[in-house]
GROMACS .gro file of C-alpha atoms in nm:
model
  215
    1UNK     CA    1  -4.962  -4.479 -18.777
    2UNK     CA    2  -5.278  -4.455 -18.973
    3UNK     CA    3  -5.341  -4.835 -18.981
    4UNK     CA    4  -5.302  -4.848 -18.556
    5UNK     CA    5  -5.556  -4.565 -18.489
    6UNK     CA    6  -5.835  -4.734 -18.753
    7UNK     CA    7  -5.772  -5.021 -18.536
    8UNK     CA    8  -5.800  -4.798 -18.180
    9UNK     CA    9  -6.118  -4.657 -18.284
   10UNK     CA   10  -6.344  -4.915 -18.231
   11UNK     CA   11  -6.163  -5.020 -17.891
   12UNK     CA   12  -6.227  -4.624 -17.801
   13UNK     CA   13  -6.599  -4.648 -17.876
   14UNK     CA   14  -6.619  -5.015 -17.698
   15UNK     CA   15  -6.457  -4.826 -17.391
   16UNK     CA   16  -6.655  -4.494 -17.419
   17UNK     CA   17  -6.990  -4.731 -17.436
   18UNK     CA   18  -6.867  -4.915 -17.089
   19UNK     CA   19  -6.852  -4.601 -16.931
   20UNK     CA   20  -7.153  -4.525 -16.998
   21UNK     CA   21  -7.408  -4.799 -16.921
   22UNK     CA   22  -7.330  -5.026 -16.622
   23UNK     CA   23  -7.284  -5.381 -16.641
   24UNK     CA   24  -7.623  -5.524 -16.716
   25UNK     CA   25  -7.805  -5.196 -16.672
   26UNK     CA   26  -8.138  -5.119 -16.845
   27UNK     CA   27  -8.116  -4.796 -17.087
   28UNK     CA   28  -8.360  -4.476 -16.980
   29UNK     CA   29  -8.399  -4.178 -17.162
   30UNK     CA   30  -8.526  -3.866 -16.961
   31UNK     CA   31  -8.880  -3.730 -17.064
   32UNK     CA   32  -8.852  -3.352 -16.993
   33UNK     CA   33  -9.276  -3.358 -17.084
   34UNK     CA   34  -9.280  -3.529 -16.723
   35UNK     CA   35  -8.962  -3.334 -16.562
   36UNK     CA   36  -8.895  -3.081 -16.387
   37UNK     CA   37  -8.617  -2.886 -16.215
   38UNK     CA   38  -8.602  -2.545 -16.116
   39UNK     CA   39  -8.465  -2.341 -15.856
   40UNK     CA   40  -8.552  -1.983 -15.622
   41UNK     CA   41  -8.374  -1.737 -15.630
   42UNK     CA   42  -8.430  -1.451 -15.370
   43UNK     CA   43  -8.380  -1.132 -15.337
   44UNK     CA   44  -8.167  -0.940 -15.061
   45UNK     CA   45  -8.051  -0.574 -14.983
   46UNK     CA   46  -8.141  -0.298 -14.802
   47UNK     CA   47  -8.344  -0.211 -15.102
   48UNK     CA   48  -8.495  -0.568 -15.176
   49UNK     CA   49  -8.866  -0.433 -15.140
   50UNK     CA   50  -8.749  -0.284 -15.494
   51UNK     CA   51  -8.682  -0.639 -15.661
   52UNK     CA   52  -8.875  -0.978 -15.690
   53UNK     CA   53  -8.749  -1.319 -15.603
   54UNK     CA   54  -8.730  -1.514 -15.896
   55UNK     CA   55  -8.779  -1.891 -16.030
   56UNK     CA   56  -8.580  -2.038 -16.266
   57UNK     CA   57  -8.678  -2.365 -16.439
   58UNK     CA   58  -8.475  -2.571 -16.725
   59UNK     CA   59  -8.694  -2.509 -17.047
   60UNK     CA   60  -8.468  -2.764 -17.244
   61UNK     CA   61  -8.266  -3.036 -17.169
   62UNK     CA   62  -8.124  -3.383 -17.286
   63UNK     CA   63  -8.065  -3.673 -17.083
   64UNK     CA   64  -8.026  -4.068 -17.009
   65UNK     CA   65  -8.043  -4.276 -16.694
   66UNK     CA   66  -7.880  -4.643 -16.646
   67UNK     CA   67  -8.041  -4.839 -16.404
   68UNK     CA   68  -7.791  -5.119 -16.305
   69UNK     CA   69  -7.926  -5.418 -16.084
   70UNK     CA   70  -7.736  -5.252 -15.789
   71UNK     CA   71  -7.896  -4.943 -15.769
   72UNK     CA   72  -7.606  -4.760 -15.656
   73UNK     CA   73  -7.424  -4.829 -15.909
   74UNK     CA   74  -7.665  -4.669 -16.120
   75UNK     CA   75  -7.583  -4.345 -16.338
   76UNK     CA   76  -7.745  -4.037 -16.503
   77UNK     CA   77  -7.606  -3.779 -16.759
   78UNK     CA   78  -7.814  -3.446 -16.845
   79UNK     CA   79  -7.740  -3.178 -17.047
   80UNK     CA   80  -7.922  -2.836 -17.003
   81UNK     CA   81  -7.891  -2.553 -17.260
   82UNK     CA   82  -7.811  -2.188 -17.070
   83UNK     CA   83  -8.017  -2.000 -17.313
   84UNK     CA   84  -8.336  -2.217 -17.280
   85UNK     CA   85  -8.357  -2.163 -16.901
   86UNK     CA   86  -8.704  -1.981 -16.828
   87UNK     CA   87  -8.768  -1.717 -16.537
   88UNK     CA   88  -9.049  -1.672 -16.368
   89UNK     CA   89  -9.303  -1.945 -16.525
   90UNK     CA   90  -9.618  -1.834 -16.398
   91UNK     CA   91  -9.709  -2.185 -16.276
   92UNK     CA   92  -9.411  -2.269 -16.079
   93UNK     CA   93  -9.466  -1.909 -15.904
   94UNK     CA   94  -9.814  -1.986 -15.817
   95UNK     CA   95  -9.671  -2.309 -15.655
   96UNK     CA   96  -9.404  -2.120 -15.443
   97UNK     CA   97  -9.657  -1.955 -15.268
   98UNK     CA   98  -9.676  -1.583 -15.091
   99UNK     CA   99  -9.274  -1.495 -15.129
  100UNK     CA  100  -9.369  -1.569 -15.481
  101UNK     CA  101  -9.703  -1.354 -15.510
  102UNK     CA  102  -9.522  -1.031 -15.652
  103UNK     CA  103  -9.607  -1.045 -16.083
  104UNK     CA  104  -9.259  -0.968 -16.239
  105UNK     CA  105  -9.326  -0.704 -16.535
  106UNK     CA  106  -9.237  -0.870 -16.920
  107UNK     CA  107  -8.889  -0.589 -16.854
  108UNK     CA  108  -8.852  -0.742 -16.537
  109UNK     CA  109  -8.851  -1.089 -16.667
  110UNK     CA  110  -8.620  -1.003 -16.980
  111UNK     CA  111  -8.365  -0.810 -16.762
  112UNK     CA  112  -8.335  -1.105 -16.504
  113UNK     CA  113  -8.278  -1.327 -16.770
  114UNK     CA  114  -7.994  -1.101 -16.943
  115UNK     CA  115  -7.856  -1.090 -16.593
  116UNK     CA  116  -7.835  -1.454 -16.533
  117UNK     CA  117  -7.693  -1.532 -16.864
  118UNK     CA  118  -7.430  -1.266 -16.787
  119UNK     CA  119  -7.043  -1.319 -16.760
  120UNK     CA  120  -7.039  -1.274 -16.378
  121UNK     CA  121  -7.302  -1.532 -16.382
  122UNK     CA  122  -7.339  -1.828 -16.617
  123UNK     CA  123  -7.182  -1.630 -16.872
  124UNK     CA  124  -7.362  -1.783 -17.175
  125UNK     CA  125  -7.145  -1.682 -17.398
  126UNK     CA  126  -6.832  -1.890 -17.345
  127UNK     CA  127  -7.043  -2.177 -17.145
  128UNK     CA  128  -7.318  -2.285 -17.336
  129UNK     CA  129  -7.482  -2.585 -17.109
  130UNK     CA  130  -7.465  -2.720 -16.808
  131UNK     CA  131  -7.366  -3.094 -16.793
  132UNK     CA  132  -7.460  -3.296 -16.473
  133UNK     CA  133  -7.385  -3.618 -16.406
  134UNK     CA  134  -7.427  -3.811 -16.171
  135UNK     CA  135  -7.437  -4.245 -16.021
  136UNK     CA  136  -7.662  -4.374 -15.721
  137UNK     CA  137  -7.904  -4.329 -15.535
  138UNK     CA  138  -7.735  -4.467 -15.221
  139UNK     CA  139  -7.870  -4.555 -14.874
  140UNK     CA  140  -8.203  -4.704 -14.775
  141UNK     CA  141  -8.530  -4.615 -14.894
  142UNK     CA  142  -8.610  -4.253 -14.747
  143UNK     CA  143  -8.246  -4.119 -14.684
  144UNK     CA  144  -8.092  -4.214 -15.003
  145UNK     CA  145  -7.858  -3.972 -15.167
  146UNK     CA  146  -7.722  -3.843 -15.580
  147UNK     CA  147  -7.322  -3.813 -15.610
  148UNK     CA  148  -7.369  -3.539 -15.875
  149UNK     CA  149  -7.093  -3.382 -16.071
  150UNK     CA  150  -7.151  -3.068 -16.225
  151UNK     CA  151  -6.967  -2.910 -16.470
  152UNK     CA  152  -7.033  -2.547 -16.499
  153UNK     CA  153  -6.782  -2.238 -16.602
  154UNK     CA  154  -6.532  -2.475 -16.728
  155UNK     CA  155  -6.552  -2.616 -16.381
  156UNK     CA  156  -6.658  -2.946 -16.188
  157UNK     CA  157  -6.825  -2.908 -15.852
  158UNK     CA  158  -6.925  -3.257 -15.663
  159UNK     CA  159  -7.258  -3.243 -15.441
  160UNK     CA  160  -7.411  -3.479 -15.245
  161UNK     CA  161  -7.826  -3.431 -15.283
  162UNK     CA  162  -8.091  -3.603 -15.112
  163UNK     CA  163  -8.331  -3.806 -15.339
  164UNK     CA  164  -8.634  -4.083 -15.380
  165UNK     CA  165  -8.571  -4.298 -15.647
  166UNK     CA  166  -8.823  -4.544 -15.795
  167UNK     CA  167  -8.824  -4.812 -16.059
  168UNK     CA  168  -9.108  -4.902 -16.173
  169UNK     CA  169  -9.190  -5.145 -16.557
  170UNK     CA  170  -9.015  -4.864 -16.805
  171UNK     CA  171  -8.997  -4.570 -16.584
  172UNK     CA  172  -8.764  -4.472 -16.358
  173UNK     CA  173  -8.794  -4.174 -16.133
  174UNK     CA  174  -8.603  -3.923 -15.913
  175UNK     CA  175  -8.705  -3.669 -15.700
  176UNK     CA  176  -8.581  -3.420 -15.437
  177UNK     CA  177  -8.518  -3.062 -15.303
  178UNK     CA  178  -8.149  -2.911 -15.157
  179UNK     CA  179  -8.011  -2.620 -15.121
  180UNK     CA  180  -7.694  -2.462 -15.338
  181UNK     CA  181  -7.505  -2.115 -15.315
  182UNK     CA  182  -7.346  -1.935 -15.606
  183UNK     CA  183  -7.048  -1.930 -15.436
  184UNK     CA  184  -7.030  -2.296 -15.478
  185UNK     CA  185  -7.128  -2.326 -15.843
  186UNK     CA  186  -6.880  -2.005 -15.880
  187UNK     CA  187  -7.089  -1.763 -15.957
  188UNK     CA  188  -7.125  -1.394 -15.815
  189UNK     CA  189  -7.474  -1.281 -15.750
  190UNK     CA  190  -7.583  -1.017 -15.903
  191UNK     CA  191  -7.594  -0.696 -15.734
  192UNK     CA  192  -7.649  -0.326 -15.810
  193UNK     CA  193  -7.611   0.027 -15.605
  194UNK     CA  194  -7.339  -0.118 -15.456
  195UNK     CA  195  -7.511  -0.437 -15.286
  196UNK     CA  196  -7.845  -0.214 -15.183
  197UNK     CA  197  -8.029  -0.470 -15.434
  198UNK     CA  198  -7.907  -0.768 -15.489
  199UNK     CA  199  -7.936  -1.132 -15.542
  200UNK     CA  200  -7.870  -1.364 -15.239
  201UNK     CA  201  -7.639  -1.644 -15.203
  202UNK     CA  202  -7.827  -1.938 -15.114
  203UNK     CA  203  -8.049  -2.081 -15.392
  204UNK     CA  204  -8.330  -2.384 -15.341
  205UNK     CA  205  -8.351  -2.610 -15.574
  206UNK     CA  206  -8.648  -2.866 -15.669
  207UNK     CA  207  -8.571  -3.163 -15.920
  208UNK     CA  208  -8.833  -3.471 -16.023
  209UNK     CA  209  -8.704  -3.627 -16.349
  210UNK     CA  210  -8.877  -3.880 -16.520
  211UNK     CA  211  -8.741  -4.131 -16.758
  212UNK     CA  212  -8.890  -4.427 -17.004
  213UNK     CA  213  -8.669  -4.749 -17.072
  214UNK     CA  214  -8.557  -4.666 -17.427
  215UNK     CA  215  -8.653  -4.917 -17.741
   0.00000   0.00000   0.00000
């Protein structure tokens, strides 16, 4: 038995490496110096005058793209750590303009954060990252689309998002905007004095990711 998985292993690994890069694809690796994806999060209630809306931005993440010679058969794979997730950059909120003008307090900013990374949330304690992965872009030049799988709470949840792609020497780049619920990702928003402040459903989400052709 020994002898017959020594000689499966490599097969395994020759199998694993197929899946991941395309048939004569080029290698990327994602430069999250030159990325950026982030999200709003609003606030709702009959008491919302009482909260902020909030923007949430992946702080860390690790990633590769495979560019194969038929673009849609292209794929990505990222990795973001829960716990590295920042609220309420200053910089993205200054970008987001007036429903973004409110200055969250350092509390306000530490207890939003506690709350996202809370069971009923992303619960950060039993799901460390979020894995995405996804192949395209398909369609023409100005309506092409990601098939994105993400896997979240020991879950996978397939989206179709609008994006630009461009190729270009070593770098490749996405870009795009959609919108998401919690619902869908299943989550449950948070919410306090019985839904007089809470966090609504709907979520907008902003990606450009930027990756170099790797040595």
């Amino acid at each position: 038995m020994r002898a017959i998985l020594l000689k499966l292993i490599p097969l395994l690994l020759i199998g694993s490496a197929a899946l991941a890069q395309p048939a004569g694809g080029a290698h990327y690796q994602i430069d999250l110096s030159r990325s950026d994806i982030h999200w709003l999060v609003y606030k709702a209630g009959t008491l919302s005058r009482l909260g902020h809306n909030h923007v949430i931005s992946v702080g860390e993440l690790s990633g590769d793209v495979y560019v194969a010679p038929n673009l849609a058969d292209s794929r990505l794979e990222i990795t973001i750590p829960v716990e590295k997730l920042v609220v309420d950059d200053p910089a993205l909120r200054a970008k987001e303009g007036e429903d973004f003008s409110s200055v969250p307090s350092a509390k306000d900013i530490e207890g939003t954060k506690h709350n996202m990374l809370s069971p009923k949330v992303l619960d950060a304690e039993n799901y460390e990252t979020i894995k995405i992965a996804g192949t395209g872009p398909v369609g023409a030049p100005g309506s092409q689309e990601l098939h994105l799988t993400i896997d979240i709470l020991g879950r996978s949840v397939q989206v179709t998002v609008p994006t630009e792609v461009h190729v270009e020497g070593d770098t490749v780049e996405a870009a795009g905007k959609f919108k998401l619920t919690h619902e869908a990702l299943g989550m449950t928003p948070f919410s306090v004095a019985l839904g007089a402040l809470q966090v609504a459903n709907e979520m907008s989400f902003s990606y450009r990711v930027v990756a170099h052709r790797a040595e």
